[in-house]
Structures are given as C-alpha cells and as structure tokens.
Amino acid sequence: MSADAAEPSLWRDRDFNVFWLGQTLSGLGDAFALVATPLLVLRATGSLHKMGTLTALVAVAHVLSGLVSGAVVDRVDRRRLMIACDVGRFALYSAVPLAWWLRGPSYLLLAAAACAGASLGNMFQVAAITAVANLVPRPRLLEANGRMHGAYAVMMFVGPMAAGEVCQRVGPVAALAVDCGSYLVSGASLLLVRARLQSDAPRERVRIVEGFASGLRFLWGTPVLRAITVLLAVSSLLLAGRENLLVFYVQRGLGGDDRAVGQVFALAALGAAVGAVGSSWLRGRFGFGACWLGGGACIGAAMLGIGVARSLPLLAGLGAVLALGEAVRNVTTMTLRQEITPDPLLGRVTAAFWALLTVPAALGAEVNARLAERFGVERVVLGVGAGLLVVVLVGALGPIGRASAPRA
C-alpha cells in the first residue's frame, strides 16, 4: 500500500477544509483587488508609470516585512498572528473606498494602504505556509498545496470576471470594498480551526535580524534551494509588474474595456487552476526538476507569444499557459521547501526566500514600466520572454536539472 493510500483523504479532514475554504473565499477578494487596484491608479492618474511605482512600493513593503516576519512567525502563536493580520488589512483597505466616496480619488491614500496592507499580507502568508505544513500529514503536503493554489486560481478565474462587471457598472472602488470583506471571512475561518498550526518542537527565541540571517543560511546551504532562489530572483526581476503591463496593453493597445481586463485575468487564472491541480500528478510522474523546468519553459514561451499577440482571445489563452507554468513551478517549489525545512525554522526560511524574490521585483516593476513607456509594451514583453527561457536553460545545467525529489 502506498503512503498516499494509507493516509485519510483531505476531503475528510475538517480543520484543513475549514482553513482551505476560508482562504479560498479570501482569494475571491484578492481577485477583485487585482483588477480594481490598477484601474483605480489609472483613473486617478492616467499613468502607467504610477502603476509601476505602486507595484514597486508594494514590493519594498514586502521586503521590509520579510526581514521580521519569519522570526515573528516562528516565535508566536500563528493562528492569533494571522487573525490580527486579517483585522489590520480590513481596517486599512476599508479606508480607501470610504475616502474615495467622501473626498474623491487619492493616489497617496491608495499607495499608503497598499504598502501597509502588503506588510501585513507578507506576515500572513508566511504564517499560512507554515500552518499548512502542520495541518496535513507529510505525504499529503503536495496535494494540500495543490488544492490551496488551485482553489485560489479558481477564484482568480471567477473573481476577475465579476470584478470587471462591477468595475464597469459601479466602479473599481466598489470592487475594492469586496476585498475588505474577504479579510473578515478569513479571520472567522481561522477561529474555527481546532488543530494546532505549529509543531510541539521548542521554539527558538531568536532576535529579528538573527532570525532572517538563519533563514538565509539554510537556503544558501542547501544546493537545490540555493539554485531555485537565485533563478527565481532573476525571474522575479523579469516578470515584475506584468499585470500592469497586461492591463495597459489590453486597454490602450488592444482597445479593451474594464470588462475585457477582467475576462483576460479570469481566463489566465483557469490555467493556474489546471496547473495547481495537476502538480501532484506531474511531480509524482516526472520528478521535481522536470516540473520546475517545464513550468519555466511555459512561462517564457507564453511571454514571447503575448509580445506578438494582436487579439484579446489569443492574449487570454497565452495568459492561461503562463499561469499554468507558474502554478506548477510555485506549488512544487513550495512543497519542496516545506519538506526540506524543519518546522521551527520554516517561517524564517520562507520569509528569507520571499524577501530575496521581492527585492528584484521592486526594481523590475519600476524598470519595466519605464521601458514600456519608452519602447512599447510589446518589446518589453518579448525581452522578458527571452530572458525567462535563458533562466530555464541555466536551471537545467545545475542542481535543479538533477533533482528528482520524489514525493515523501
């Protein structure tokens, strides 16, 4: 009997299902924000540069939060921390619709709320990843990550279409209000989870800076994690701000409206759902290395295609291929990191990993926006696609190409 067969189905695991459902519904709010936020910037400023600047600022907030979030997650009660983050984000993002309706558009308020919310979001996501590693048996970890990512992707399929309709009929401010309510749903679901969200192993009382450094040391000392981190950092630099580029290209390049933006994002999310659900089967059959490299190849090829696409349906289809590749690469990477890292260190390793990926994203969002304004979105996207394929080639020649990493 296989290890999978010996473990009960995740569909019968009450605590995981409550956690999964709460985060799925929260993902619907994220989908509304994904469409609403760039549209709010575009309505308030009319500038692609301002969209890129906001993306860069949010990335910086993620980095700064990442310097402390790992040590905090590994020291405190993870459930209480996540609930506090949900309440804080609800308060922050609620201020934007209220001010917009009462006083009119404010780019500065939107930027402040987005940056503070991103800091809390980083803390929440680090804690959530460590929580999943304790909610389910290790043989079910890849399946659990696939379900989490797949459900989120489904919400990104349904949500943008709904958000596009709301933005078209009522305006993007109302769409952002939906995101606010999703944080209350997430917090309520966490109150209903009865299981502990961390192991019983002794927790280290490390200082904040020392905690981040210990996460970096673990990443650098594990060859396959080191290679993944470096190559994903390069990919992060190249792909930074891609949503902004797509929104701008759909509306200003292809003449689409707010509804078209939602539809493009929704169809792309369908690819992410397929990739997430299929990740467990793919890694079990082909191994980690092939999945990681294959996912990267899909991303690079899709970006090249988007650079020459001249119709909305073709662009949406290529977006689905891109999202599928990202889902496979992300789910398998997350699971491998959870499998390798001891639980008392998992928060610090996760936070360090994300910080190293977010730093180039902060730079890339600004650079890509400026390049797109100067040379055109199409040329920038083509350059990104070519760079991503080079990343895949380099990965195939190192530890990633040799990693089979069969399921635990």
XYZ file of C-alpha atoms in Angstrom:
408
model
C 0.000 0.000 0.000
C 1.343 3.463 -0.914
C 1.851 6.201 1.630
C -0.966 8.165 -0.007
C -3.381 5.280 0.278
C -2.569 4.838 3.964
C -3.497 8.440 4.783
C -7.150 9.572 5.022
C -8.463 11.791 2.257
C -8.003 15.512 2.743
C -11.686 15.914 1.912
C -12.414 14.261 5.296
C -10.007 16.495 7.202
C -12.272 19.048 8.925
C -9.585 21.500 10.011
C -7.840 21.603 6.651
C -11.144 22.032 4.831
C -12.212 24.914 7.083
C -8.837 26.583 6.576
C -8.955 25.881 2.826
C -12.491 27.249 2.420
C -11.694 30.432 4.339
C -8.604 31.120 2.242
C -10.499 30.275 -0.951
C -13.159 32.904 -0.215
C -10.436 35.328 0.795
C -8.867 34.660 -2.599
C -12.061 35.929 -4.225
C -11.436 39.274 -2.551
C -7.846 39.243 -3.786
C -9.159 38.729 -7.317
C -11.313 41.844 -7.004
C -8.327 43.831 -5.731
C -6.145 42.552 -8.582
C -8.451 44.175 -11.106
C -9.561 47.167 -9.041
C -6.199 48.494 -7.836
C -4.521 49.193 -11.212
C -7.808 50.598 -12.514
C -8.005 52.959 -9.536
C -4.479 54.151 -10.275
C -5.308 54.567 -13.951
C -8.483 56.508 -13.114
C -6.692 58.732 -10.587
C -3.513 59.423 -12.572
C -3.821 58.015 -16.116
C -0.182 56.928 -15.835
C 1.409 53.539 -16.457
C 4.453 54.876 -14.617
C 2.348 55.457 -11.488
C 1.061 51.894 -11.738
C 4.625 50.618 -11.854
C 5.643 52.860 -8.967
C 2.844 51.500 -6.767
C 3.837 47.937 -7.622
C 7.432 48.760 -6.707
C 6.403 50.356 -3.409
C 4.316 47.320 -2.505
C 7.292 45.091 -3.298
C 9.506 47.178 -0.993
C 6.906 46.808 1.761
C 7.003 43.044 1.264
C 10.788 43.057 1.586
C 10.801 45.137 4.760
C 8.137 42.955 6.314
C 10.066 39.857 5.262
C 13.029 40.955 7.357
C 10.969 40.420 10.509
C 8.037 38.170 9.580
C 9.952 34.879 9.638
C 11.255 35.357 13.169
C 7.837 36.541 14.358
C 6.020 33.579 12.799
C 8.462 31.127 14.377
C 8.066 32.721 17.830
C 4.355 33.499 18.321
C 1.020 31.716 18.042
C 0.428 31.504 14.288
C -3.378 31.472 14.472
C -3.536 34.690 16.507
C -0.987 36.332 14.264
C -2.963 35.566 11.105
C -6.222 36.815 12.631
C -4.509 40.056 13.679
C -3.202 40.490 10.114
C -6.711 39.992 8.695
C -8.217 42.578 11.042
C -5.454 45.050 10.229
C -5.877 44.661 6.479
C -9.627 45.079 6.773
C -9.146 48.380 8.571
C -6.541 49.632 6.089
C -8.345 48.793 2.878
C -11.717 49.969 4.186
C -10.269 53.462 4.419
C -9.745 53.637 0.643
C -13.385 53.203 -0.503
C -14.630 55.455 2.300
C -12.220 58.258 1.419
C -12.795 57.799 -2.321
C -16.555 58.130 -1.923
C -16.366 61.030 0.546
C -13.437 63.077 -0.762
C -12.579 61.755 -4.217
C -9.585 59.891 -5.709
C -6.332 59.850 -3.754
C -3.293 58.093 -5.148
C -1.359 58.749 -1.936
C -4.012 57.093 0.238
C -4.198 54.093 -2.088
C -0.411 53.754 -2.045
C -0.233 54.024 1.761
C -2.959 51.417 2.271
C -1.425 49.090 -0.316
C 2.033 49.272 1.272
C 0.839 48.773 4.857
C -1.527 46.025 3.721
C 1.309 44.328 1.824
C 3.397 44.234 5.017
C 0.591 42.513 6.903
C -0.058 40.270 3.906
C 3.543 39.096 3.894
C 3.301 38.217 7.573
C 0.034 36.365 6.975
C 1.285 34.352 4.013
C 4.474 33.258 5.783
C 2.354 32.044 8.696
C -0.157 30.355 6.362
C 2.515 28.315 4.585
C 3.913 27.088 7.889
C 0.365 26.326 9.060
C -0.385 24.070 6.087
C 2.790 22.090 6.821
C 1.280 21.240 10.225
C -2.365 20.820 9.255
C -1.837 17.799 6.984
C 0.322 14.645 7.071
C 3.566 14.986 5.110
C 2.513 12.514 2.350
C -0.474 14.805 1.681
C 1.525 18.035 1.625
C 1.834 18.336 -2.154
C -1.870 17.572 -2.557
C -2.759 20.171 0.075
C -0.613 22.832 -1.595
C -2.161 21.952 -4.942
C -5.656 22.335 -3.517
C -4.801 25.648 -1.880
C -3.231 27.029 -5.039
C -5.903 25.507 -7.281
C -8.792 26.973 -5.295
C -7.098 30.343 -5.289
C -6.703 30.073 -9.047
C -10.392 29.249 -9.467
C -11.215 32.387 -7.508
C -8.879 34.240 -9.852
C -10.953 32.794 -12.700
C -14.340 33.735 -11.270
C -13.277 36.884 -9.420
C -11.820 38.990 -12.259
C -14.885 38.437 -14.440
C -17.130 39.505 -11.576
C -14.773 42.344 -10.709
C -14.728 43.504 -14.321
C -18.535 43.671 -14.320
C -18.594 45.539 -11.005
C -15.931 47.971 -12.205
C -17.809 48.530 -15.452
C -21.188 49.075 -13.793
C -20.359 50.633 -10.416
C -16.661 51.453 -10.469
C -13.402 49.977 -9.121
C -13.944 51.496 -5.657
C -16.842 49.112 -5.042
C -14.727 46.189 -6.213
C -12.062 47.057 -3.658
C -14.732 47.077 -0.937
C -15.392 43.394 -1.690
C -11.743 42.667 -0.902
C -12.183 44.296 2.514
C -14.961 41.873 3.444
C -12.839 38.882 2.445
C -10.436 39.550 5.307
C -13.257 39.128 7.822
C -14.138 35.776 6.225
C -10.523 34.620 6.508
C -10.297 35.632 10.166
C -13.546 33.869 11.027
C -12.381 30.627 9.405
C -9.170 30.666 11.449
C -11.220 30.852 14.654
C -12.977 27.626 13.617
C -9.778 25.618 13.048
C -9.205 23.445 16.128
C -5.830 21.923 15.256
C -2.534 23.489 16.271
C -0.872 25.392 13.456
C 2.685 24.682 14.613
C 4.603 21.686 15.879
C 5.342 20.957 19.525
C 9.079 21.347 18.910
C 10.759 24.008 21.112
C 10.599 27.474 19.575
C 13.809 29.457 19.304
C 13.780 32.914 20.910
C 15.989 34.443 18.248
C 16.423 38.134 17.549
C 14.787 39.554 14.441
C 17.996 40.145 12.459
C 19.477 36.821 13.559
C 16.261 35.089 12.520
C 16.422 36.437 8.986
C 20.115 35.516 8.754
C 19.386 31.938 9.864
C 16.795 31.612 7.089
C 19.329 32.852 4.548
C 21.961 30.408 5.799
C 19.621 27.468 5.402
C 18.660 28.490 1.868
C 22.271 29.039 0.832
C 23.477 25.845 2.474
C 21.017 23.620 0.581
C 22.197 23.371 -3.070
C 18.826 22.841 -4.727
C 17.160 25.601 -2.669
C 20.075 27.912 -3.438
C 19.703 27.339 -7.179
C 15.927 27.766 -7.040
C 16.206 31.003 -5.079
C 18.767 32.589 -7.407
C 16.926 31.662 -10.602
C 13.524 32.661 -9.253
C 15.010 36.006 -8.207
C 16.044 36.593 -11.817
C 12.577 35.521 -12.985
C 11.022 37.878 -10.446
C 13.030 40.768 -11.873
C 11.888 39.947 -15.393
C 8.225 39.307 -14.591
C 7.727 42.231 -12.179
C 4.690 44.353 -12.984
C 3.400 42.012 -15.675
C -0.214 42.545 -14.526
C 0.187 46.294 -15.011
C 1.640 45.747 -18.479
C -1.268 43.480 -19.402
C -3.894 45.935 -18.118
C -2.276 48.777 -20.040
C -1.860 46.663 -23.196
C -5.466 45.411 -23.109
C -6.944 48.889 -22.690
C -4.538 51.126 -24.578
C -3.057 48.674 -27.095
C -6.000 46.426 -27.985
C -8.852 48.807 -27.115
C -10.457 46.628 -24.441
C -12.642 47.969 -21.620
C -12.756 47.127 -17.893
C -14.812 44.010 -18.635
C -12.149 42.805 -21.081
C -9.470 43.220 -18.409
C -11.465 41.018 -16.052
C -12.008 38.377 -18.721
C -8.307 38.212 -19.617
C -7.316 37.765 -15.983
C -10.066 35.188 -15.465
C -9.051 33.004 -18.393
C -5.435 33.204 -17.327
C -6.455 32.016 -13.861
C -8.077 28.949 -15.407
C -4.613 27.850 -16.491
C -3.341 28.355 -12.944
C -6.111 26.138 -11.591
C -5.236 23.339 -14.033
C -1.544 23.634 -13.203
C -2.119 23.602 -9.452
C -4.441 20.598 -9.501
C -2.109 18.707 -11.820
C 1.076 19.464 -9.876
C 0.829 16.422 -7.610
C 0.438 14.021 -10.551
C 3.145 15.737 -12.588
C 5.758 15.659 -9.847
C 4.913 12.088 -8.954
C 5.414 11.039 -12.569
C 8.265 13.257 -13.769
C 10.018 14.483 -10.620
C 10.686 17.935 -9.270
C 13.334 19.040 -11.764
C 11.275 18.307 -14.859
C 8.223 20.058 -13.380
C 10.192 23.153 -12.382
C 11.939 23.462 -15.736
C 8.819 22.635 -17.740
C 6.817 25.239 -15.851
C 9.513 27.831 -16.537
C 9.516 26.973 -20.245
C 5.750 27.516 -20.409
C 6.136 30.935 -18.784
C 8.880 32.066 -21.152
C 7.143 30.808 -24.292
C 3.860 32.423 -23.243
C 5.518 35.806 -22.692
C 7.051 35.625 -26.164
C 3.618 34.883 -27.579
C 1.970 37.743 -25.684
C 4.529 40.096 -27.193
C 3.207 39.410 -30.680
C -0.483 38.802 -29.846
C -2.885 41.115 -31.635
C -6.230 39.863 -30.318
C -7.784 39.590 -26.885
C -8.675 35.864 -27.149
C -5.112 34.945 -28.130
C -3.668 37.080 -25.353
C -6.001 35.458 -22.811
C -5.052 31.972 -23.987
C -1.349 32.732 -23.676
C -2.031 34.169 -20.242
C -3.545 30.817 -19.284
C -0.384 28.993 -20.431
C 1.753 31.429 -18.455
C -0.342 30.945 -15.321
C -0.267 27.151 -15.705
C 3.522 27.182 -15.802
C 3.712 29.468 -12.780
C 1.330 27.259 -10.798
C 3.310 24.083 -11.429
C 6.593 25.788 -10.580
C 5.227 27.538 -7.489
C 3.422 24.540 -5.971
C 6.347 22.172 -6.442
C 8.814 24.750 -5.111
C 6.712 25.479 -2.024
C 6.269 21.795 -1.244
C 9.955 21.012 -1.639
C 10.838 23.865 0.724
C 8.320 22.627 3.309
C 9.634 19.060 3.043
C 13.283 20.019 3.466
C 12.968 22.672 6.186
C 12.445 21.791 9.894
C 9.190 23.299 11.205
C 10.808 25.543 13.888
C 12.819 27.170 11.064
C 10.164 27.169 8.340
C 8.882 30.690 8.953
C 12.356 32.221 8.741
C 13.297 30.256 5.627
C 10.009 31.175 3.912
C 10.377 34.858 4.780
C 14.000 34.965 3.611
C 13.050 33.181 0.381
C 10.291 35.674 -0.391
C 12.430 38.669 0.512
C 15.120 37.564 -1.921
C 12.490 37.276 -4.649
C 10.736 40.527 -3.813
C 13.816 42.762 -3.912
C 14.310 42.271 -7.667
C 10.535 42.530 -8.137
C 10.576 46.005 -6.601
C 13.271 47.073 -9.045
C 11.789 45.255 -12.009
C 8.312 46.767 -11.686
C 9.716 50.278 -11.937
C 12.200 49.440 -14.701
C 9.689 47.510 -16.812
C 7.140 50.331 -16.582
C 9.706 52.914 -17.674
C 10.958 50.702 -20.521
C 7.396 50.048 -21.666
C 6.621 53.765 -21.792
C 9.761 54.397 -23.827
C 9.930 51.380 -26.131
C 6.410 49.931 -26.009
C 4.829 47.077 -24.066
C 5.328 44.557 -26.871
C 9.118 44.911 -26.992
C 9.461 44.692 -23.226
C 7.331 41.538 -23.079
C 9.392 39.906 -25.842
C 12.605 40.664 -23.959
C 11.153 39.209 -20.767
C 10.147 36.002 -22.558
C 13.622 35.505 -23.998
C 15.224 36.106 -20.592
C 12.943 33.559 -18.924
C 13.942 30.850 -21.401
C 17.606 31.548 -20.578
C 16.731 31.013 -16.882
C 15.301 27.579 -17.757
C 18.461 26.631 -19.655
C 20.692 27.637 -16.740
C 18.465 25.680 -14.339
C 18.719 22.548 -16.459
C 22.514 22.604 -16.130
C 22.576 22.776 -12.309
C 21.090 21.071 -9.218
C 17.519 21.648 -10.395
C 18.072 19.639 -13.553
C 19.418 16.753 -11.459
C 16.684 16.894 -8.812
C 14.106 14.158 -8.937
C 12.689 14.855 -5.465
C 10.066 12.089 -5.409
C 7.078 12.674 -3.181
C 7.618 11.988 0.514
